[in-house]
């Protein structure tokens, strides 16, 4: 069982599949790929390592962790234990697909067998009648609901067949590295389940309205757990009823699936405009642009809601969804910077940093993606603050006193930059 983005033991179909073979002992392993170690922010690494540590404890020290390229390490381990097959949850992101193709090639006649994925409905499954992928969320969502999904899998018992790796790949085995930074939330399957139970009791019923209240902070906080597969969305969906809050929550899980589906069909959209008509838009990339980018990162734009979001991100590795939209819009429409600058900074800082949700969240804000907000809809950061943080609680929490002497003046004039954004759109 080769774990990747599925760091849990419950509701893990490939683990059940692995344990149900004729020889039911299962080597459970994780390959720490130096390429991912280099490209992941410290917080994501900390979350990963803590999740692995919890899993190892649950498996009584039987999780085998090695460092190296998967296409070298996985075939080596498979041969060392005479594996019949290698079980995985399918990865649909561009890097994961390339990696798994390389591993399949090197495994030769040992099959790489995928059972399930990190999604309720795997990318590629929901299509229009003519087989084409959806480009707009709402019709996708209707079909996604009709498609449906299975009940949570009963896989926890399968963990009992984990093989003791002490005598296998002795020289390759590494200790799980210490977390490179302290996290604002605990990682792992138990923490995910506890947080979810708390949300079902306290937050779900009011989620439809509560989800837009940054100060209330009453969303589920499942994003990082879903990203690392500490919990599967099936487990969440199984607890949802028909209430308004539950239905609103299910719609957000559908957004997660939708963006994974879009990235699957258009892999170029990871770092390039999904809609190539926007490739010619005039962007600022000069020295002044870099100065503005630094002010944005540091939460010193002089727009309190933007600054509060950027400071929440820098301090905790999390930002409320409403504020992610506002800060992203500000970078693109008020500062005229490339959306991928912002996306990269988010990925560096976020604990839940996820290629599909992040980069398509950014493309939505930039108006360059599927289902884009019309280009003429430019978020006004002050109006957004009035509407979604009317008492200024969120801003006070993360910025403090905006009348203080050291709080910066606005670095740009929103009204003028809005006109400028529209002018640049008009040109293309
Ligand atoms: P809840 O409101 O409780 O939502 C439940 C779950 O639904 C989330 O955990 C998430 O898995 C999913 N979800 C909710 N909203 C969205 C959405 N708009 N798109 C996709 N999935 C969604 N989400 C990430 O998981 N990783 C990211 O890197 C990420 N980057 C983003 C960047 C931008 C610019 C924007 C606008 C949104 C981004 N999102 C990202 C989506 C969303 O902001 C977060 O999923 C959400 O804030 C996480 O908090 P929560 O778990 O409490 O959310």
Tab-separated table of C-alpha atoms and ligand atoms in Angstrom:
chain	number	residue	atom	x	y	z
A	1	UNK	CA	0.000	0.000	0.000
A	2	UNK	CA	1.703	3.136	-1.228
A	3	UNK	CA	0.258	6.150	0.602
A	4	UNK	CA	0.340	9.611	-0.935
A	5	UNK	CA	-2.520	12.000	-0.297
A	6	UNK	CA	-4.485	9.509	1.779
A	7	UNK	CA	-2.883	9.593	5.202
A	8	UNK	CA	-5.504	7.749	7.225
A	9	UNK	CA	-6.598	4.198	8.013
A	10	UNK	CA	-10.378	4.536	8.046
A	11	UNK	CA	-12.446	4.812	4.882
A	12	UNK	CA	-9.449	3.907	2.734
A	13	UNK	CA	-10.601	1.514	-0.051
A	14	UNK	CA	-7.132	0.661	-1.444
A	15	UNK	CA	-6.082	-0.572	1.990
A	16	UNK	CA	-9.062	-2.945	2.061
A	17	UNK	CA	-8.207	-4.024	-1.474
A	18	UNK	CA	-4.594	-4.682	-0.488
A	19	UNK	CA	-5.555	-6.732	2.561
A	20	UNK	CA	-8.056	-8.841	0.647
A	21	UNK	CA	-5.485	-10.440	-1.677
A	22	UNK	CA	-4.534	-14.096	-1.446
A	23	UNK	CA	-1.518	-13.220	0.627
A	24	UNK	CA	-3.117	-10.685	2.917
A	25	UNK	CA	-0.048	-9.118	4.481
A	26	UNK	CA	0.430	-5.516	3.427
A	27	UNK	CA	3.549	-3.384	3.417
A	28	UNK	CA	2.375	0.171	4.131
A	29	UNK	CA	4.836	2.718	2.795
A	30	UNK	CA	5.365	6.382	2.000
A	31	UNK	CA	8.041	7.762	-0.324
A	32	UNK	CA	9.332	11.191	0.588
A	33	UNK	CA	10.103	12.691	-2.810
A	34	UNK	CA	12.864	15.336	-2.577
A	35	UNK	CA	11.133	17.299	-5.345
A	36	UNK	CA	8.069	17.716	-3.131
A	37	UNK	CA	10.182	18.459	-0.089
A	38	UNK	CA	11.725	21.325	-2.010
A	39	UNK	CA	8.536	22.762	-3.448
A	40	UNK	CA	6.240	22.459	-0.414
A	41	UNK	CA	6.049	25.308	2.071
A	42	UNK	CA	7.220	24.585	5.626
A	43	UNK	CA	3.696	24.365	6.938
A	44	UNK	CA	2.623	21.775	4.411
A	45	UNK	CA	5.702	19.708	5.241
A	46	UNK	CA	4.979	19.983	8.954
A	47	UNK	CA	1.411	18.813	8.348
A	48	UNK	CA	2.657	15.942	6.223
A	49	UNK	CA	5.275	14.769	8.721
A	50	UNK	CA	2.876	15.000	11.668
A	51	UNK	CA	0.282	13.017	9.714
A	52	UNK	CA	2.870	10.337	8.948
A	53	UNK	CA	3.902	10.187	12.601
A	54	UNK	CA	0.335	9.621	13.688
A	55	UNK	CA	-0.105	6.872	11.107
A	56	UNK	CA	3.095	5.165	12.205
A	57	UNK	CA	1.844	5.181	15.813
A	58	UNK	CA	-1.473	3.703	14.757
A	59	UNK	CA	0.373	0.988	12.859
A	60	UNK	CA	2.589	0.217	15.875
A	61	UNK	CA	5.679	1.485	14.093
A	62	UNK	CA	4.978	-0.453	10.889
A	63	UNK	CA	4.859	2.479	8.465
A	64	UNK	CA	7.861	2.301	6.173
A	65	UNK	CA	9.113	5.724	5.079
A	66	UNK	CA	11.897	6.036	2.509
A	67	UNK	CA	13.307	9.059	0.720
A	68	UNK	CA	13.846	9.114	-3.040
A	69	UNK	CA	12.221	9.076	-6.440
A	70	UNK	CA	9.061	6.932	-6.359
A	71	UNK	CA	9.868	5.276	-9.701
A	72	UNK	CA	13.032	3.913	-8.073
A	73	UNK	CA	11.859	3.266	-4.526
A	74	UNK	CA	8.436	1.697	-5.155
A	75	UNK	CA	9.673	-1.005	-7.576
A	76	UNK	CA	12.570	-1.705	-5.212
A	77	UNK	CA	10.222	-2.194	-2.229
A	78	UNK	CA	7.713	-4.172	-4.282
A	79	UNK	CA	10.428	-6.589	-5.342
A	80	UNK	CA	11.885	-6.793	-1.825
A	81	UNK	CA	8.562	-8.116	-0.480
A	82	UNK	CA	7.633	-10.053	-3.591
A	83	UNK	CA	4.490	-7.945	-3.951
A	84	UNK	CA	1.615	-9.187	-6.067
A	85	UNK	CA	0.568	-5.630	-6.718
A	86	UNK	CA	0.957	-2.083	-5.477
A	87	UNK	CA	-2.215	-0.386	-4.225
A	88	UNK	CA	-2.891	3.342	-4.402
A	89	UNK	CA	-5.606	5.984	-4.365
A	90	UNK	CA	-5.550	7.575	-7.773
A	91	UNK	CA	-3.905	10.975	-8.143
A	92	UNK	CA	-5.259	13.187	-10.932
A	93	UNK	CA	-3.018	16.249	-10.694
A	94	UNK	CA	-0.410	16.729	-13.457
A	95	UNK	CA	2.647	15.929	-11.305
A	96	UNK	CA	0.996	12.872	-9.739
A	97	UNK	CA	-0.082	11.516	-13.106
A	98	UNK	CA	3.415	11.778	-14.543
A	99	UNK	CA	4.910	10.216	-11.420
A	100	UNK	CA	2.474	7.284	-11.484
A	101	UNK	CA	3.125	6.653	-15.163
A	102	UNK	CA	6.854	6.476	-14.441
A	103	UNK	CA	6.262	4.092	-11.509
A	104	UNK	CA	3.989	1.880	-13.637
A	105	UNK	CA	6.712	1.626	-16.272
A	106	UNK	CA	9.371	0.677	-13.751
A	107	UNK	CA	7.152	-1.837	-11.947
A	108	UNK	CA	6.990	-3.929	-15.126
A	109	UNK	CA	4.645	-6.863	-14.546
A	110	UNK	CA	3.664	-5.844	-11.010
A	111	UNK	CA	0.421	-3.873	-11.467
A	112	UNK	CA	-0.138	-0.451	-9.888
A	113	UNK	CA	-3.755	-0.756	-8.838
A	114	UNK	CA	-5.854	2.323	-8.059
A	115	UNK	CA	-8.973	2.016	-5.919
A	116	UNK	CA	-10.760	5.320	-5.397
A	117	UNK	CA	-9.369	8.835	-5.268
A	118	UNK	CA	-9.361	11.806	-2.883
A	119	UNK	CA	-12.672	13.005	-4.351
A	120	UNK	CA	-16.373	12.227	-3.984
A	121	UNK	CA	-16.577	11.877	-7.753
A	122	UNK	CA	-13.238	11.346	-9.458
A	123	UNK	CA	-12.122	13.721	-12.207
A	124	UNK	CA	-13.282	12.631	-15.656
A	125	UNK	CA	-16.441	10.895	-14.390
A	126	UNK	CA	-18.923	13.725	-14.786
A	127	UNK	CA	-19.321	14.822	-18.382
A	128	UNK	CA	-21.952	16.363	-20.620
A	129	UNK	CA	-24.106	14.052	-22.752
A	130	UNK	CA	-21.599	14.353	-25.586
A	131	UNK	CA	-18.736	13.286	-23.314
A	132	UNK	CA	-17.242	16.782	-23.134
A	133	UNK	CA	-16.120	18.139	-19.749
A	134	UNK	CA	-18.109	20.870	-18.035
A	135	UNK	CA	-16.746	24.397	-18.036
A	136	UNK	CA	-19.423	25.849	-15.794
A	137	UNK	CA	-19.979	24.791	-12.201
A	138	UNK	CA	-23.772	24.759	-11.821
A	139	UNK	CA	-24.582	22.157	-14.515
A	140	UNK	CA	-21.535	20.147	-13.360
A	141	UNK	CA	-22.920	20.244	-9.850
A	142	UNK	CA	-26.329	18.919	-10.930
A	143	UNK	CA	-24.778	16.005	-12.722
A	144	UNK	CA	-22.280	15.417	-9.933
A	145	UNK	CA	-25.130	14.981	-7.455
A	146	UNK	CA	-26.898	12.583	-9.782
A	147	UNK	CA	-23.709	10.575	-10.177
A	148	UNK	CA	-23.432	10.011	-6.409
A	149	UNK	CA	-20.796	8.091	-4.457
A	150	UNK	CA	-20.334	5.065	-2.241
A	151	UNK	CA	-20.700	4.820	1.498
A	152	UNK	CA	-17.510	5.144	3.571
A	153	UNK	CA	-15.354	2.018	3.321
A	154	UNK	CA	-14.712	-0.120	6.354
A	155	UNK	CA	-10.936	-0.333	6.084
A	156	UNK	CA	-9.683	0.093	9.653
A	157	UNK	CA	-9.495	-3.663	10.304
A	158	UNK	CA	-7.335	-4.145	7.240
A	159	UNK	CA	-4.588	-2.237	9.049
A	160	UNK	CA	-4.084	-5.352	11.189
A	161	UNK	CA	-2.457	-7.043	8.180
A	162	UNK	CA	0.337	-4.470	8.067
A	163	UNK	CA	3.672	-6.137	7.594
A	164	UNK	CA	6.523	-5.411	9.999
A	165	UNK	CA	9.065	-3.619	7.784
A	166	UNK	CA	12.021	-4.043	10.171
A	167	UNK	CA	13.831	-6.480	7.930
A	168	UNK	CA	12.885	-4.802	4.659
A	169	UNK	CA	14.921	-2.108	2.989
A	170	UNK	CA	16.827	-1.507	6.202
A	171	UNK	CA	19.314	0.804	4.615
A	172	UNK	CA	16.601	2.832	2.858
A	173	UNK	CA	14.334	3.406	5.845
A	174	UNK	CA	14.358	6.908	7.304
A	175	UNK	CA	12.949	8.388	10.475
A	176	UNK	CA	10.003	10.669	9.833
A	177	UNK	CA	11.584	14.148	9.867
A	178	UNK	CA	10.657	16.561	12.653
A	179	UNK	CA	8.117	19.242	11.731
A	180	UNK	CA	10.047	22.256	10.383
A	181	UNK	CA	7.595	24.705	11.960
A	182	UNK	CA	4.805	24.861	14.522
A	183	UNK	CA	1.287	24.577	13.132
A	184	UNK	CA	-1.796	26.501	14.185
A	185	UNK	CA	-3.845	23.299	14.034
A	186	UNK	CA	-3.128	19.627	14.766
A	187	UNK	CA	-2.604	17.272	11.800
A	188	UNK	CA	-3.829	13.704	11.394
A	189	UNK	CA	-6.861	11.471	11.207
A	190	UNK	CA	-7.945	11.772	14.836
A	191	UNK	CA	-7.734	15.568	14.787
A	192	UNK	CA	-9.703	15.623	11.518
A	193	UNK	CA	-12.477	13.473	12.965
A	194	UNK	CA	-12.654	15.455	16.194
A	195	UNK	CA	-12.841	18.780	14.332
A	196	UNK	CA	-15.467	17.410	11.981
A	197	UNK	CA	-17.648	16.156	14.873
A	198	UNK	CA	-17.394	19.592	16.476
A	199	UNK	CA	-18.470	21.276	13.222
A	200	UNK	CA	-21.426	18.911	12.731
A	201	UNK	CA	-22.623	19.778	16.251
A	202	UNK	CA	-21.937	23.503	16.235
A	203	UNK	CA	-21.450	24.894	12.728
A	204	UNK	CA	-23.253	22.855	10.096
A	205	UNK	CA	-26.841	24.017	10.714
A	206	UNK	CA	-25.844	27.672	10.237
A	207	UNK	CA	-23.200	27.068	7.598
A	208	UNK	CA	-25.162	28.646	4.721
A	209	UNK	CA	-24.918	32.089	6.325
A	210	UNK	CA	-22.002	31.450	8.699
A	211	UNK	CA	-19.626	30.620	5.867
A	212	UNK	CA	-19.434	34.268	4.873
A	213	UNK	CA	-18.481	35.609	8.286
A	214	UNK	CA	-14.682	35.793	8.575
A	215	UNK	CA	-14.802	36.959	12.208
A	216	UNK	CA	-17.164	34.156	13.218
A	217	UNK	CA	-14.661	31.625	11.909
A	218	UNK	CA	-17.357	28.996	11.867
A	219	UNK	CA	-16.468	27.007	8.749
A	220	UNK	CA	-15.401	23.378	9.020
A	221	UNK	CA	-11.610	23.808	8.719
A	222	UNK	CA	-11.548	20.515	6.834
A	223	UNK	CA	-9.411	21.821	3.950
A	224	UNK	CA	-5.970	20.703	5.154
A	225	UNK	CA	-7.354	17.358	6.340
A	226	UNK	CA	-8.915	16.815	2.938
A	227	UNK	CA	-5.741	17.885	1.181
A	228	UNK	CA	-3.678	15.221	2.959
A	229	UNK	CA	-6.466	12.681	3.068
A	230	UNK	CA	-6.609	12.558	6.855
A	231	UNK	CA	-10.314	12.274	6.154
A	232	UNK	CA	-12.192	11.424	2.946
A	233	UNK	CA	-15.056	13.656	1.724
A	234	UNK	CA	-17.236	10.504	1.677
A	235	UNK	CA	-16.951	10.379	5.445
A	236	UNK	CA	-18.117	13.998	5.586
A	237	UNK	CA	-20.932	13.537	3.068
A	238	UNK	CA	-22.266	10.569	5.044
A	239	UNK	CA	-22.935	12.860	8.019
A	240	UNK	CA	-24.806	15.497	6.020
A	241	UNK	CA	-28.572	15.584	6.102
A	242	UNK	CA	-30.915	17.608	3.938
A	243	UNK	CA	-30.762	20.827	5.911
A	244	UNK	CA	-29.853	24.113	4.297
A	245	UNK	CA	-26.425	24.160	5.949
A	246	UNK	CA	-25.705	20.600	4.857
A	247	UNK	CA	-26.666	21.336	1.258
A	248	UNK	CA	-24.508	24.458	1.190
A	249	UNK	CA	-21.608	22.421	2.546
A	250	UNK	CA	-22.064	19.688	-0.053
A	251	UNK	CA	-21.899	22.356	-2.758
A	252	UNK	CA	-18.460	23.410	-1.503
A	253	UNK	CA	-17.246	19.818	-1.621
A	254	UNK	CA	-18.496	19.809	-5.204
A	255	UNK	CA	-16.365	22.879	-5.935
A	256	UNK	CA	-13.333	20.927	-4.749
A	257	UNK	CA	-14.202	18.100	-7.155
A	258	UNK	CA	-14.981	20.542	-9.964
A	259	UNK	CA	-11.609	22.256	-9.822
A	260	UNK	CA	-9.821	18.894	-9.739
A	261	UNK	CA	-11.864	17.921	-12.798
A	262	UNK	CA	-10.979	21.142	-14.624
A	263	UNK	CA	-7.279	20.660	-13.899
A	264	UNK	CA	-7.505	17.055	-15.064
A	265	UNK	CA	-8.958	18.069	-18.432
A	266	UNK	CA	-6.811	21.195	-18.884
A	267	UNK	CA	-3.470	20.503	-17.165
A	268	UNK	CA	-1.977	23.661	-18.696
A	269	UNK	CA	-4.321	25.669	-16.466
A	270	UNK	CA	-2.129	24.956	-13.450
A	271	UNK	CA	0.135	27.953	-14.107
A	272	UNK	CA	-1.330	29.432	-17.311
A	273	UNK	CA	-4.599	31.173	-18.056
A	274	UNK	CA	-7.278	28.555	-18.582
A	275	UNK	CA	-8.819	31.014	-21.007
A	276	UNK	CA	-5.979	31.896	-23.343
A	277	UNK	CA	-7.747	35.024	-24.543
A	278	UNK	CA	-6.306	36.630	-21.428
A	279	UNK	CA	-2.697	35.876	-22.363
A	280	UNK	CA	-2.366	39.290	-23.966
A	281	UNK	CA	-3.575	41.344	-21.049
A	282	UNK	CA	-1.189	44.034	-19.876
A	283	UNK	CA	0.285	43.116	-16.449
A	284	UNK	CA	2.649	45.066	-14.234
A	285	UNK	CA	5.980	43.351	-13.565
A	286	UNK	CA	8.364	46.272	-13.061
A	287	UNK	CA	10.145	47.361	-9.876
A	288	UNK	CA	7.081	49.205	-8.621
A	289	UNK	CA	5.029	46.059	-9.172
A	290	UNK	CA	7.429	44.076	-6.978
A	291	UNK	CA	7.176	46.718	-4.249
A	292	UNK	CA	3.404	46.502	-4.331
A	293	UNK	CA	3.600	42.712	-4.250
A	294	UNK	CA	5.755	42.904	-1.105
A	295	UNK	CA	3.254	45.288	0.524
A	296	UNK	CA	0.434	42.880	-0.316
A	297	UNK	CA	2.338	39.890	1.130
A	298	UNK	CA	3.142	41.795	4.299
A	299	UNK	CA	-0.450	42.970	4.801
A	300	UNK	CA	0.503	46.625	4.335
A	301	UNK	CA	-1.698	47.781	1.460
A	302	UNK	CA	-3.650	50.253	3.575
A	303	UNK	CA	-6.889	48.371	2.817
A	304	UNK	CA	-7.812	46.859	6.197
A	305	UNK	CA	-9.695	43.748	5.020
A	306	UNK	CA	-6.947	42.874	2.533
A	307	UNK	CA	-4.278	43.415	5.173
A	308	UNK	CA	-6.174	41.402	7.786
A	309	UNK	CA	-6.409	38.447	5.406
A	310	UNK	CA	-2.747	38.606	4.446
A	311	UNK	CA	-1.732	38.782	8.103
A	312	UNK	CA	-3.996	35.881	9.068
A	313	UNK	CA	-2.314	33.909	6.294
A	314	UNK	CA	1.223	34.830	7.334
A	315	UNK	CA	0.581	34.160	11.014
A	316	UNK	CA	-1.488	30.990	10.813
A	317	UNK	CA	-1.239	29.432	7.355
A	318	UNK	CA	-4.988	29.834	6.897
A	319	UNK	CA	-7.275	32.506	5.450
A	320	UNK	CA	-11.050	32.630	5.406
A	321	UNK	CA	-12.571	31.933	1.976
A	322	UNK	CA	-14.327	35.294	1.640
A	323	UNK	CA	-11.052	37.068	2.353
A	324	UNK	CA	-9.110	34.818	-0.028
A	325	UNK	CA	-11.435	36.131	-2.736
A	326	UNK	CA	-10.945	39.746	-1.692
A	327	UNK	CA	-7.145	39.574	-1.377
A	328	UNK	CA	-6.843	37.700	-4.675
A	329	UNK	CA	-9.050	40.187	-6.488
A	330	UNK	CA	-7.002	43.041	-5.030
A	331	UNK	CA	-3.723	41.599	-6.320
A	332	UNK	CA	-5.109	41.119	-9.813
A	333	UNK	CA	-7.513	44.012	-10.317
A	334	UNK	CA	-6.100	46.740	-8.065
A	335	UNK	CA	-2.391	45.987	-8.377
A	336	UNK	CA	-2.491	44.522	-11.934
A	337	UNK	CA	-0.044	41.741	-10.986
A	338	UNK	CA	-0.003	38.234	-12.512
A	339	UNK	CA	-2.391	35.945	-10.617
A	340	UNK	CA	0.286	33.248	-10.465
A	341	UNK	CA	2.457	35.455	-8.237
A	342	UNK	CA	-0.324	35.452	-5.697
A	343	UNK	CA	-1.094	31.769	-6.199
A	344	UNK	CA	2.524	30.875	-5.532
A	345	UNK	CA	2.611	32.932	-2.334
A	346	UNK	CA	-0.610	31.309	-1.129
A	347	UNK	CA	0.803	27.843	-1.812
A	348	UNK	CA	3.940	28.724	0.100
A	349	UNK	CA	1.982	29.889	3.137
A	350	UNK	CA	-1.200	27.813	3.275
A	351	UNK	CA	-1.443	24.599	5.263
A	352	UNK	CA	-4.240	23.517	2.917
A	353	UNK	CA	-2.360	24.638	-0.219
A	354	UNK	CA	-3.789	22.561	-3.046
A	355	UNK	CA	-2.912	23.012	-6.708
A	356	UNK	CA	-6.409	22.567	-8.113
A	357	UNK	CA	-8.409	24.553	-5.523
A	358	UNK	CA	-5.804	27.277	-5.129
A	359	UNK	CA	-4.845	27.922	-8.703
A	360	UNK	CA	-8.412	27.740	-9.934
A	361	UNK	CA	-9.565	29.873	-7.007
A	362	UNK	CA	-7.034	32.400	-8.297
A	363	UNK	CA	-8.144	32.056	-11.896
A	364	UNK	CA	-11.725	32.620	-10.759
A	365	UNK	CA	-10.670	35.854	-9.034
A	366	UNK	CA	-8.620	36.913	-12.052
A	367	UNK	CA	-11.484	36.150	-14.417
A	368	UNK	CA	-9.221	33.917	-16.499
A	369	UNK	CA	-10.684	30.556	-15.491
A	370	UNK	CA	-13.769	28.462	-16.146
A	371	UNK	CA	-16.928	29.850	-14.707
A	372	UNK	CA	-15.118	33.117	-14.269
A	373	UNK	CA	-16.612	36.019	-12.436
A	374	UNK	CA	-17.357	38.492	-15.239
A	375	UNK	CA	-14.320	40.692	-15.707
A	376	UNK	CA	-16.276	43.832	-14.909
A	377	UNK	CA	-17.095	42.567	-11.417
A	378	UNK	CA	-14.238	44.002	-9.385
A	379	UNK	CA	-14.382	43.484	-5.620
A	380	UNK	CA	-14.382	46.748	-3.705
A	381	UNK	CA	-12.341	45.942	-0.584
A	382	UNK	CA	-14.085	48.590	1.503
A	383	UNK	CA	-17.584	47.549	0.482
A	384	UNK	CA	-16.636	43.906	1.142
A	385	UNK	CA	-15.454	44.853	4.624
A	386	UNK	CA	-18.701	46.709	5.341
A	387	UNK	CA	-20.758	43.768	4.207
A	388	UNK	CA	-18.822	40.843	5.645
A	389	UNK	CA	-17.055	42.381	8.640
A	390	UNK	CA	-19.550	45.104	9.621
A	391	UNK	CA	-18.259	45.486	13.157
A	392	UNK	CA	-14.641	45.400	12.066
A	393	UNK	CA	-13.963	42.419	14.358
A	394	UNK	CA	-11.934	40.435	11.838
A	395	UNK	CA	-9.855	43.466	10.912
A	396	UNK	CA	-9.190	44.317	14.577
A	397	UNK	CA	-8.139	40.735	15.278
A	398	UNK	CA	-5.487	40.641	12.569
A	399	UNK	CA	-4.511	44.271	12.003
A	400	UNK	CA	-5.289	45.921	15.316
A	401	UNK	CA	-5.982	49.633	15.277
A	402	UNK	CA	-6.264	50.959	11.722
A	403	UNK	CA	-6.133	54.511	13.039
A	404	UNK	CA	-2.723	53.863	14.550
A	405	UNK	CA	0.140	55.943	13.233
A	406	UNK	CA	2.073	53.023	11.786
A	407	UNK	CA	-0.889	51.750	9.742
A	408	UNK	CA	-0.111	52.562	6.077
A	409	UNK	CA	-2.068	54.839	3.774
A	410	UNK	CA	-3.706	53.001	0.832
A	411	UNK	CA	-0.957	52.111	-1.659
A	412	UNK	CA	-3.362	52.595	-4.577
A	413	UNK	CA	-6.704	54.299	-5.160
A	414	UNK	CA	-9.284	51.547	-5.634
A	415	UNK	CA	-11.608	53.620	-7.792
A	416	UNK	CA	-8.837	54.591	-10.201
A	417	UNK	CA	-7.375	51.077	-10.359
A	418	UNK	CA	-10.794	49.604	-11.024
A	419	UNK	CA	-11.078	51.867	-14.077
A	420	UNK	CA	-7.554	50.895	-15.070
A	421	UNK	CA	-8.388	47.168	-14.793
A	422	UNK	CA	-11.451	47.661	-16.988
A	423	UNK	CA	-9.387	49.623	-19.492
A	424	UNK	CA	-6.838	46.804	-19.725
A	425	UNK	CA	-9.592	44.203	-20.150
A	426	UNK	CA	-11.114	46.425	-22.791
A	427	UNK	CA	-7.868	46.335	-24.763
A	428	UNK	CA	-8.049	42.580	-25.253
B	1	LIG	P1	-15.480	25.205	4.410
B	1	LIG	O1	-16.243	26.437	4.087
B	1	LIG	O2	-15.825	24.507	5.662
B	1	LIG	O3	-15.658	24.233	3.155
B	1	LIG	C1	-15.594	22.821	3.254
B	1	LIG	C2	-14.660	22.265	2.235
B	1	LIG	O4	-15.128	22.501	0.921
B	1	LIG	C3	-13.277	22.893	2.270
B	1	LIG	O5	-12.478	22.284	3.257
B	1	LIG	C4	-12.777	22.646	0.874
B	1	LIG	O6	-12.266	21.352	0.737
B	1	LIG	C5	-14.041	22.754	0.047
B	1	LIG	N1	-14.144	24.109	-0.506
B	1	LIG	C6	-14.755	25.170	0.049
B	1	LIG	N2	-14.709	26.228	-0.769
B	1	LIG	C7	-14.039	25.845	-1.869
B	1	LIG	C8	-13.647	26.490	-3.062
B	1	LIG	N3	-13.963	27.772	-3.326
B	1	LIG	N4	-12.939	25.782	-3.958
B	1	LIG	C9	-12.623	24.494	-3.739
B	1	LIG	N5	-12.950	23.830	-2.613
B	1	LIG	C10	-13.666	24.492	-1.697
B	1	LIG	N6	-8.992	25.548	-0.790
B	1	LIG	C11	-8.078	24.598	-0.516
B	1	LIG	O7	-8.434	23.547	0.005
B	1	LIG	N7	-6.762	24.774	-0.808
B	1	LIG	C12	-6.302	25.920	-1.381
B	1	LIG	O8	-5.101	26.039	-1.644
B	1	LIG	C13	-7.232	26.957	-1.666
B	1	LIG	N8	-6.825	28.132	-2.208
B	1	LIG	C14	-7.757	29.095	-2.518
B	1	LIG	C15	-7.342	30.287	-3.145
B	1	LIG	C16	-8.262	31.262	-3.495
B	1	LIG	C17	-7.791	32.530	-4.172
B	1	LIG	C18	-9.633	31.080	-3.189
B	1	LIG	C19	-10.633	32.132	-3.544
B	1	LIG	C20	-10.050	29.905	-2.574
B	1	LIG	C21	-9.136	28.907	-2.226
B	1	LIG	N9	-9.536	27.701	-1.606
B	1	LIG	C22	-8.608	26.722	-1.352
B	1	LIG	C23	-10.957	27.418	-1.340
B	1	LIG	C24	-11.455	27.828	0.062
B	1	LIG	O9	-11.064	29.133	0.355
B	1	LIG	C25	-10.954	26.898	1.171
B	1	LIG	O10	-11.189	25.557	0.822
B	1	LIG	C26	-11.660	27.162	2.491
B	1	LIG	O11	-11.496	28.496	2.883
B	1	LIG	C27	-11.094	26.241	3.563
B	1	LIG	O12	-11.698	26.456	4.808
B	1	LIG	P2	-12.741	25.407	5.378
B	1	LIG	O13	-12.221	24.028	5.276
B	1	LIG	O14	-13.138	25.868	6.741
B	1	LIG	O15	-13.942	25.591	4.352
